[in-house]
PDB file of C-alpha atoms in Angstrom:
ATOM      1  CA  GLY D   1       6.312  -3.103  17.150  1.00  0.00           C
ATOM      2  CA  ASN D   2       3.923  -3.985  14.379  1.00  0.00           C
ATOM      3  CA  SER D   3       5.152  -5.785  11.279  1.00  0.00           C
ATOM      4  CA  VAL D   4       4.131  -7.988   8.401  1.00  0.00           C
ATOM      5  CA  THR D   5       6.177 -10.872   7.055  1.00  0.00           C
ATOM      6  CA  GLN D   6       5.244 -12.510   3.825  1.00  0.00           C
ATOM      7  CA  MET D   7       6.597 -15.320   1.757  1.00  0.00           C
ATOM      8  CA  GLU D   8       9.418 -14.357  -0.515  1.00  0.00           C
ATOM      9  CA  GLY D   9       9.062 -14.802  -4.205  1.00  0.00           C
ATOM     10  CA  PRO D  10       9.126 -14.999  -7.021  1.00  0.00           C
ATOM     11  CA  VAL D  11       6.560 -17.728  -7.386  1.00  0.00           C
ATOM     12  CA  THR D  12       5.952 -19.401 -10.750  1.00  0.00           C
ATOM     13  CA  LEU D  13       2.942 -21.660 -11.244  1.00  0.00           C
ATOM     14  CA  SER D  14       1.257 -23.380 -14.126  1.00  0.00           C
ATOM     15  CA  GLU D  15      -2.283 -22.369 -14.992  1.00  0.00           C
ATOM     16  CA  GLU D  16      -4.907 -24.103 -12.801  1.00  0.00           C
ATOM     17  CA  ALA D  17      -2.383 -24.794 -10.037  1.00  0.00           C
ATOM     18  CA  PHE D  18      -3.157 -24.147  -6.368  1.00  0.00           C
ATOM     19  CA  LEU D  19      -1.699 -20.967  -4.873  1.00  0.00           C
ATOM     20  CA  THR D  20      -0.704 -20.207  -1.311  1.00  0.00           C
ATOM     21  CA  ILE D  21       1.168 -17.071  -0.297  1.00  0.00           C
ATOM     22  CA  ASN D  22       2.004 -17.034   3.399  1.00  0.00           C
ATOM     23  CA  CYS D  23       1.623 -13.938   5.533  1.00  0.00           C
ATOM     24  CA  THR D  24       2.191 -13.599   9.254  1.00  0.00           C
ATOM     25  CA  TYR D  25       1.943 -10.488  11.364  1.00  0.00           C
ATOM     26  CA  THR D  26       2.980  -9.000  14.648  1.00  0.00           C
ATOM     27  CA  ALA D  27       0.631  -6.492  16.206  1.00  0.00           C
ATOM     28  CA  THR D  28      -0.844  -5.398  19.471  1.00  0.00           C
ATOM     29  CA  GLY D  29      -4.561  -5.332  19.867  1.00  0.00           C
ATOM     30  CA  TYR D  30      -6.858  -6.051  16.936  1.00  0.00           C
ATOM     31  CA  PRO D  31      -5.447  -4.975  13.578  1.00  0.00           C
ATOM     32  CA  SER D  32      -7.268  -5.135  10.266  1.00  0.00           C
ATOM     33  CA  LEU D  33      -5.608  -7.251   7.587  1.00  0.00           C
ATOM     34  CA  PHE D  34      -5.555  -6.768   3.839  1.00  0.00           C
ATOM     35  CA  TRP D  35      -4.244  -8.294   0.647  1.00  0.00           C
ATOM     36  CA  TYR D  36      -3.483  -5.835  -2.129  1.00  0.00           C
ATOM     37  CA  VAL D  37      -2.471  -6.709  -5.678  1.00  0.00           C
ATOM     38  CA  GLN D  38      -0.255  -4.658  -7.999  1.00  0.00           C
ATOM     39  CA  TYR D  39      -0.430  -5.367 -11.727  1.00  0.00           C
ATOM     40  CA  PRO D  40       2.505  -4.255 -13.895  1.00  0.00           C
ATOM     41  CA  GLY D  41       2.676  -0.496 -14.235  1.00  0.00           C
ATOM     42  CA  GLU D  42      -0.243   0.149 -11.930  1.00  0.00           C
ATOM     43  CA  GLY D  43      -0.905   1.162  -8.361  1.00  0.00           C
ATOM     44  CA  LEU D  44      -2.038  -1.253  -5.691  1.00  0.00           C
ATOM     45  CA  GLN D  45      -5.647  -2.292  -5.495  1.00  0.00           C
ATOM     46  CA  LEU D  46      -7.492  -4.070  -2.741  1.00  0.00           C
ATOM     47  CA  LEU D  47      -7.967  -7.782  -3.301  1.00  0.00           C
ATOM     48  CA  LEU D  48      -9.640  -8.689   0.008  1.00  0.00           C
ATOM     49  CA  LYS D  49      -9.686  -7.821   3.671  1.00  0.00           C
ATOM     50  CA  ALA D  50     -10.687  -9.101   7.098  1.00  0.00           C
ATOM     51  CA  THR D  51     -11.245  -6.900  10.083  1.00  0.00           C
ATOM     52  CA  LYS D  52     -11.617  -9.317  12.960  1.00  0.00           C
ATOM     53  CA  ALA D  53     -10.442 -12.747  14.052  1.00  0.00           C
ATOM     54  CA  ASP D  54     -11.858 -15.717  12.123  1.00  0.00           C
ATOM     55  CA  ASP D  55     -13.192 -13.467   9.361  1.00  0.00           C
ATOM     56  CA  LYS D  56     -12.632 -14.789   5.859  1.00  0.00           C
ATOM     57  CA  GLY D  57     -12.055 -12.296   3.069  1.00  0.00           C
ATOM     58  CA  SER D  58     -12.718 -13.456  -0.480  1.00  0.00           C
ATOM     59  CA  ASN D  59     -12.707 -11.965  -3.972  1.00  0.00           C
ATOM     60  CA  LYS D  60     -12.147 -13.259  -7.522  1.00  0.00           C
ATOM     61  CA  GLY D  61     -11.547 -16.806  -6.233  1.00  0.00           C
ATOM     62  CA  PHE D  62      -8.925 -15.677  -3.705  1.00  0.00           C
ATOM     63  CA  GLU D  63      -9.476 -16.301   0.015  1.00  0.00           C
ATOM     64  CA  ALA D  64      -7.685 -15.491   3.267  1.00  0.00           C
ATOM     65  CA  THR D  65      -8.731 -16.152   6.859  1.00  0.00           C
ATOM     66  CA  TYR D  66      -7.728 -13.959   9.775  1.00  0.00           C
ATOM     67  CA  ARG D  67      -6.180 -16.390  12.278  1.00  0.00           C
ATOM     68  CA  LYS D  68      -5.361 -14.691  15.549  1.00  0.00           C
ATOM     69  CA  GLU D  69      -4.037 -17.849  17.194  1.00  0.00           C
ATOM     70  CA  THR D  70      -1.331 -18.237  14.544  1.00  0.00           C
ATOM     71  CA  THR D  71      -1.143 -14.495  13.654  1.00  0.00           C
ATOM     72  CA  SER D  72      -1.539 -15.398  10.019  1.00  0.00           C
ATOM     73  CA  PHE D  73      -3.504 -14.281   6.952  1.00  0.00           C
ATOM     74  CA  HIS D  74      -2.429 -16.642   4.190  1.00  0.00           C
ATOM     75  CA  LEU D  75      -3.720 -15.998   0.661  1.00  0.00           C
ATOM     76  CA  GLU D  76      -5.067 -18.968  -1.301  1.00  0.00           C
ATOM     77  CA  LYS D  77      -6.610 -19.629  -4.679  1.00  0.00           C
ATOM     78  CA  GLY D  78      -7.685 -23.024  -5.930  1.00  0.00           C
ATOM     79  CA  SER D  79      -6.913 -22.552  -9.625  1.00  0.00           C
ATOM     80  CA  VAL D  80      -4.757 -19.664 -10.811  1.00  0.00           C
ATOM     81  CA  GLN D  81      -5.018 -18.046 -14.228  1.00  0.00           C
ATOM     82  CA  VAL D  82      -2.460 -16.256 -16.365  1.00  0.00           C
ATOM     83  CA  SER D  83      -4.275 -13.012 -15.569  1.00  0.00           C
ATOM     84  CA  ASP D  84      -3.422 -13.477 -11.863  1.00  0.00           C
ATOM     85  CA  SER D  85       0.227 -12.721 -12.609  1.00  0.00           C
ATOM     86  CA  ALA D  86       1.025  -9.738 -10.391  1.00  0.00           C
ATOM     87  CA  VAL D  87       2.716  -8.739  -7.131  1.00  0.00           C
ATOM     88  CA  TYR D  88       0.710  -9.475  -3.980  1.00  0.00           C
ATOM     89  CA  PHE D  89       1.125  -7.487  -0.786  1.00  0.00           C
ATOM     90  CA  CYS D  90      -0.076  -8.443   2.665  1.00  0.00           C
ATOM     91  CA  ALA D  91      -0.868  -5.377   4.795  1.00  0.00           C
ATOM     92  CA  LEU D  92      -1.886  -4.480   8.316  1.00  0.00           C
ATOM     93  CA  SER D  93      -3.651  -1.480   9.725  1.00  0.00           C
ATOM     94  CA  ASP D  94      -3.303  -1.111  13.473  1.00  0.00           C
ATOM     95  CA  GLN D  95      -6.466  -0.780  15.496  1.00  0.00           C
ATOM     96  CA  THR D  96      -6.064   2.985  15.821  1.00  0.00           C
ATOM     97  CA  GLY D  97      -5.919   3.334  12.051  1.00  0.00           C
ATOM     98  CA  ASN D  98      -2.813   5.449  12.460  1.00  0.00           C
ATOM     99  CA  GLN D  99      -0.147   3.099  11.215  1.00  0.00           C
ATOM    100  CA  PHE D 100       0.012   0.927   8.137  1.00  0.00           C
ATOM    101  CA  TYR D 101       2.470  -1.856   7.405  1.00  0.00           C
ATOM    102  CA  PHE D 102       3.007  -3.714   4.187  1.00  0.00           C
ATOM    103  CA  GLY D 103       4.898  -6.901   3.499  1.00  0.00           C
ATOM    104  CA  THR D 104       7.671  -6.912   0.929  1.00  0.00           C
ATOM    105  CA  GLY D 105       5.433  -8.269  -1.808  1.00  0.00           C
ATOM    106  CA  THR D 106       5.377 -11.629  -3.553  1.00  0.00           C
ATOM    107  CA  SER D 107       5.668 -11.729  -7.307  1.00  0.00           C
ATOM    108  CA  LEU D 108       3.492 -14.381  -8.965  1.00  0.00           C
ATOM    109  CA  THR D 109       3.890 -15.507 -12.558  1.00  0.00           C
ATOM    110  CA  VAL D 110       1.370 -17.952 -13.986  1.00  0.00           C
ATOM    111  CA  ILE D 111       2.406 -19.723 -17.150  1.00  0.00           C
ATOM    112  CA  PRO D 112      -0.034 -21.305 -19.618  1.00  0.00           C
TER     113      PRO D 112
ATOM    114  CA  ASP A   1      -9.025   3.177 -12.527  1.00  0.00           C
ATOM    115  CA  SER A   2      -9.043   3.900  -8.796  1.00  0.00           C
ATOM    116  CA  GLY A   3     -10.129   7.513  -9.135  1.00  0.00           C
ATOM    117  CA  VAL A   4      -6.924   8.742  -7.468  1.00  0.00           C
ATOM    118  CA  THR A   5      -4.709  10.836  -9.724  1.00  0.00           C
ATOM    119  CA  GLN A   6      -1.058  11.660  -9.293  1.00  0.00           C
ATOM    120  CA  THR A   7       1.184  14.032 -11.179  1.00  0.00           C
ATOM    121  CA  PRO A   8       3.732  13.919 -12.606  1.00  0.00           C
ATOM    122  CA  LYS A   9       4.110  10.285 -13.665  1.00  0.00           C
ATOM    123  CA  HIS A  10       7.851  10.540 -13.923  1.00  0.00           C
ATOM    124  CA  LEU A  11      10.362  12.999 -12.474  1.00  0.00           C
ATOM    125  CA  ILE A  12      14.088  13.163 -13.032  1.00  0.00           C
ATOM    126  CA  THR A  13      16.138  15.568 -10.952  1.00  0.00           C
ATOM    127  CA  ALA A  14      19.535  16.035  -9.398  1.00  0.00           C
ATOM    128  CA  THR A  15      20.835  15.594  -5.873  1.00  0.00           C
ATOM    129  CA  GLY A  16      20.206  18.551  -3.634  1.00  0.00           C
ATOM    130  CA  GLN A  17      17.122  19.649  -5.525  1.00  0.00           C
ATOM    131  CA  ARG A  18      13.521  19.954  -4.297  1.00  0.00           C
ATOM    132  CA  VAL A  19      10.434  18.488  -5.953  1.00  0.00           C
ATOM    133  CA  THR A  20       6.697  18.493  -5.323  1.00  0.00           C
ATOM    134  CA  LEU A  21       4.429  15.550  -6.022  1.00  0.00           C
ATOM    135  CA  ARG A  22       0.715  16.091  -6.326  1.00  0.00           C
ATOM    136  CA  CYS A  23      -2.240  13.853  -5.527  1.00  0.00           C
ATOM    137  CA  SER A  24      -5.978  14.239  -6.012  1.00  0.00           C
ATOM    138  CA  PRO A  25      -8.050  11.769  -3.970  1.00  0.00           C
ATOM    139  CA  ARG A  26     -11.195   9.972  -5.109  1.00  0.00           C
ATOM    140  CA  SER A  27     -14.260  12.138  -5.134  1.00  0.00           C
ATOM    141  CA  GLY A  28     -15.688  12.239  -1.607  1.00  0.00           C
ATOM    142  CA  ASP A  29     -12.652  10.807   0.153  1.00  0.00           C
ATOM    143  CA  LEU A  30     -11.351  12.919   3.008  1.00  0.00           C
ATOM    144  CA  SER A  31      -8.194  11.021   3.906  1.00  0.00           C
ATOM    145  CA  VAL A  32      -4.953  10.909   1.910  1.00  0.00           C
ATOM    146  CA  TYR A  33      -1.923   8.707   2.506  1.00  0.00           C
ATOM    147  CA  TRP A  34       1.579   8.844   1.056  1.00  0.00           C
ATOM    148  CA  TYR A  35       3.822   5.814   0.569  1.00  0.00           C
ATOM    149  CA  GLN A  36       7.332   5.244  -0.753  1.00  0.00           C
ATOM    150  CA  GLN A  37       8.103   2.042  -2.651  1.00  0.00           C
ATOM    151  CA  SER A  38      11.748   1.223  -3.157  1.00  0.00           C
ATOM    152  CA  LEU A  39      13.530  -1.968  -4.079  1.00  0.00           C
ATOM    153  CA  ASP A  40      15.451  -2.266  -0.823  1.00  0.00           C
ATOM    154  CA  GLN A  41      12.785  -1.119   1.668  1.00  0.00           C
ATOM    155  CA  GLY A  42       9.543  -2.233   0.072  1.00  0.00           C
ATOM    156  CA  LEU A  43       6.387  -0.182   0.567  1.00  0.00           C
ATOM    157  CA  GLN A  44       6.693   2.236   3.485  1.00  0.00           C
ATOM    158  CA  PHE A  45       3.958   4.403   4.945  1.00  0.00           C
ATOM    159  CA  LEU A  46       5.036   8.040   5.124  1.00  0.00           C
ATOM    160  CA  ILE A  47       2.140  10.203   6.315  1.00  0.00           C
ATOM    161  CA  GLN A  48      -1.632  10.486   6.460  1.00  0.00           C
ATOM    162  CA  TYR A  49      -3.911  13.500   6.274  1.00  0.00           C
ATOM    163  CA  TYR A  50      -7.581  13.764   7.089  1.00  0.00           C
ATOM    164  CA  ASN A  51      -9.652  16.727   5.956  1.00  0.00           C
ATOM    165  CA  GLY A  52      -6.661  19.047   5.881  1.00  0.00           C
ATOM    166  CA  GLU A  53      -5.062  17.933   9.148  1.00  0.00           C
ATOM    167  CA  GLU A  54      -2.125  15.618   9.690  1.00  0.00           C
ATOM    168  CA  ARG A  55      -3.419  12.439  11.305  1.00  0.00           C
ATOM    169  CA  ALA A  56      -0.516   9.997  11.393  1.00  0.00           C
ATOM    170  CA  LYS A  57       3.159   9.840  10.622  1.00  0.00           C
ATOM    171  CA  GLY A  58       5.175   6.849   9.548  1.00  0.00           C
ATOM    172  CA  ASN A  59       8.757   6.697   8.357  1.00  0.00           C
ATOM    173  CA  ILE A  60       8.869  10.141   6.858  1.00  0.00           C
ATOM    174  CA  LEU A  61      12.229  11.904   6.760  1.00  0.00           C
ATOM    175  CA  GLU A  62      12.584  15.452   8.094  1.00  0.00           C
ATOM    176  CA  ARG A  63      13.560  16.530   4.553  1.00  0.00           C
ATOM    177  CA  PHE A  64      10.090  15.512   3.411  1.00  0.00           C
ATOM    178  CA  SER A  65       6.872  17.336   4.177  1.00  0.00           C
ATOM    179  CA  ALA A  66       3.290  17.172   3.025  1.00  0.00           C
ATOM    180  CA  GLN A  67       0.064  19.057   3.242  1.00  0.00           C
ATOM    181  CA  GLN A  68      -3.579  18.653   2.311  1.00  0.00           C
ATOM    182  CA  PHE A  69      -5.386  21.649   0.924  1.00  0.00           C
ATOM    183  CA  PRO A  70      -9.015  22.786   1.410  1.00  0.00           C
ATOM    184  CA  ASP A  71      -9.997  21.164  -1.879  1.00  0.00           C
ATOM    185  CA  LEU A  72      -8.547  17.945  -0.395  1.00  0.00           C
ATOM    186  CA  HIS A  73      -5.725  17.513  -2.880  1.00  0.00           C
ATOM    187  CA  SER A  74      -2.361  16.814  -1.311  1.00  0.00           C
ATOM    188  CA  GLU A  75       1.239  17.592  -2.078  1.00  0.00           C
ATOM    189  CA  LEU A  76       4.380  15.818  -0.939  1.00  0.00           C
ATOM    190  CA  ASN A  77       7.486  17.971  -0.907  1.00  0.00           C
ATOM    191  CA  LEU A  78      10.890  16.313  -1.036  1.00  0.00           C
ATOM    192  CA  SER A  79      13.913  18.527  -0.472  1.00  0.00           C
ATOM    193  CA  SER A  80      17.703  18.171  -0.399  1.00  0.00           C
ATOM    194  CA  LEU A  81      17.242  15.104  -2.520  1.00  0.00           C
ATOM    195  CA  GLU A  82      19.658  12.207  -2.269  1.00  0.00           C
ATOM    196  CA  LEU A  83      20.273   9.287  -4.583  1.00  0.00           C
ATOM    197  CA  GLY A  84      18.522   7.031  -2.106  1.00  0.00           C
ATOM    198  CA  ASP A  85      15.281   8.984  -2.475  1.00  0.00           C
ATOM    199  CA  SER A  86      14.824   7.472  -5.928  1.00  0.00           C
ATOM    200  CA  ALA A  87      11.642   5.438  -5.641  1.00  0.00           C
ATOM    201  CA  LEU A  88       8.023   5.124  -6.633  1.00  0.00           C
ATOM    202  CA  TYR A  89       5.805   7.379  -4.532  1.00  0.00           C
ATOM    203  CA  PHE A  90       2.188   6.389  -4.162  1.00  0.00           C
ATOM    204  CA  CYS A  91      -0.722   8.361  -2.904  1.00  0.00           C
ATOM    205  CA  ALA A  92      -3.836   6.608  -1.650  1.00  0.00           C
ATOM    206  CA  SER A  93      -7.167   7.841  -0.363  1.00  0.00           C
ATOM    207  CA  SER A  94     -10.002   6.534   1.754  1.00  0.00           C
ATOM    208  CA  ALA A  95     -13.344   7.852   2.885  1.00  0.00           C
ATOM    209  CA  ARG A  96     -12.561   8.810   6.505  1.00  0.00           C
ATOM    210  CA  GLY A  97      -9.186   7.207   7.250  1.00  0.00           C
ATOM    211  CA  GLY A  98     -10.561   4.470   9.454  1.00  0.00           C
ATOM    212  CA  ALA A  99      -8.499   1.388  10.303  1.00  0.00           C
ATOM    213  CA  GLN A 100     -10.850  -0.942   8.430  1.00  0.00           C
ATOM    214  CA  GLU A 101     -11.259   1.118   5.305  1.00  0.00           C
ATOM    215  CA  THR A 102      -9.974   0.211   1.894  1.00  0.00           C
ATOM    216  CA  GLN A 103      -7.293   2.504   0.578  1.00  0.00           C
ATOM    217  CA  TYR A 104      -7.474   3.384  -3.127  1.00  0.00           C
ATOM    218  CA  PHE A 105      -4.062   3.874  -4.687  1.00  0.00           C
ATOM    219  CA  GLY A 106      -3.016   6.162  -7.483  1.00  0.00           C
ATOM    220  CA  PRO A 107      -0.698   5.022 -10.280  1.00  0.00           C
ATOM    221  CA  GLY A 108       2.348   6.542  -8.562  1.00  0.00           C
ATOM    222  CA  THR A 109       5.077   9.024  -9.381  1.00  0.00           C
ATOM    223  CA  ARG A 110       8.441   7.556 -10.282  1.00  0.00           C
ATOM    224  CA  LEU A 111      11.262   9.745  -8.990  1.00  0.00           C
ATOM    225  CA  LEU A 112      14.790   9.363 -10.213  1.00  0.00           C
ATOM    226  CA  VAL A 113      17.512  11.355  -8.480  1.00  0.00           C
ATOM    227  CA  LEU A 114      20.770  11.541 -10.436  1.00  0.00           C
TER     228      LEU A 114
END
């Protein structure tokens, strides 16, 4: 069946460090892939998405590329800020749009 | 602010009881989703509605049910509550429920079953 596996946290980085959060998926067909972010006490909000192979999603300095050959959608940012401290979720929507799968979430803390 | 509202914010109840969680989608969105977020199981998709009709089911227990009303708001009913039902319940909405659409999440309802 479909699933999403993401890197376990928590992750602690110093400000301006490079961030990678790994995400791999299992799916049939052509799913859409998403990264959502959850700030403390809030609901999830979309960070970026990619809907077909080789697409790169980007937003607020974050990037992720939909790699079908490695079934991956790793999240990267070149220089993190304290305000990036949050929980990040990798998610998959199957090609029918009828099933949605989220990873377990990776907590990121950025220290000054 | 995503534009999705959920009430109540917090709910404390006892085992065996029944509760109703309410969600109003973003203006213009026709599709509503319900999710359960717990420490041991992460974020799990429960059910999706589109324009009043059930469209997709995920890991929703038989004790749980939902509906979407003509004004597009949705309610999630949880009955015969167990301790393990304690979790954060999120509602999300999207324009038409398509696979590539962004889902906009509400702030959640935190349910504690004692």
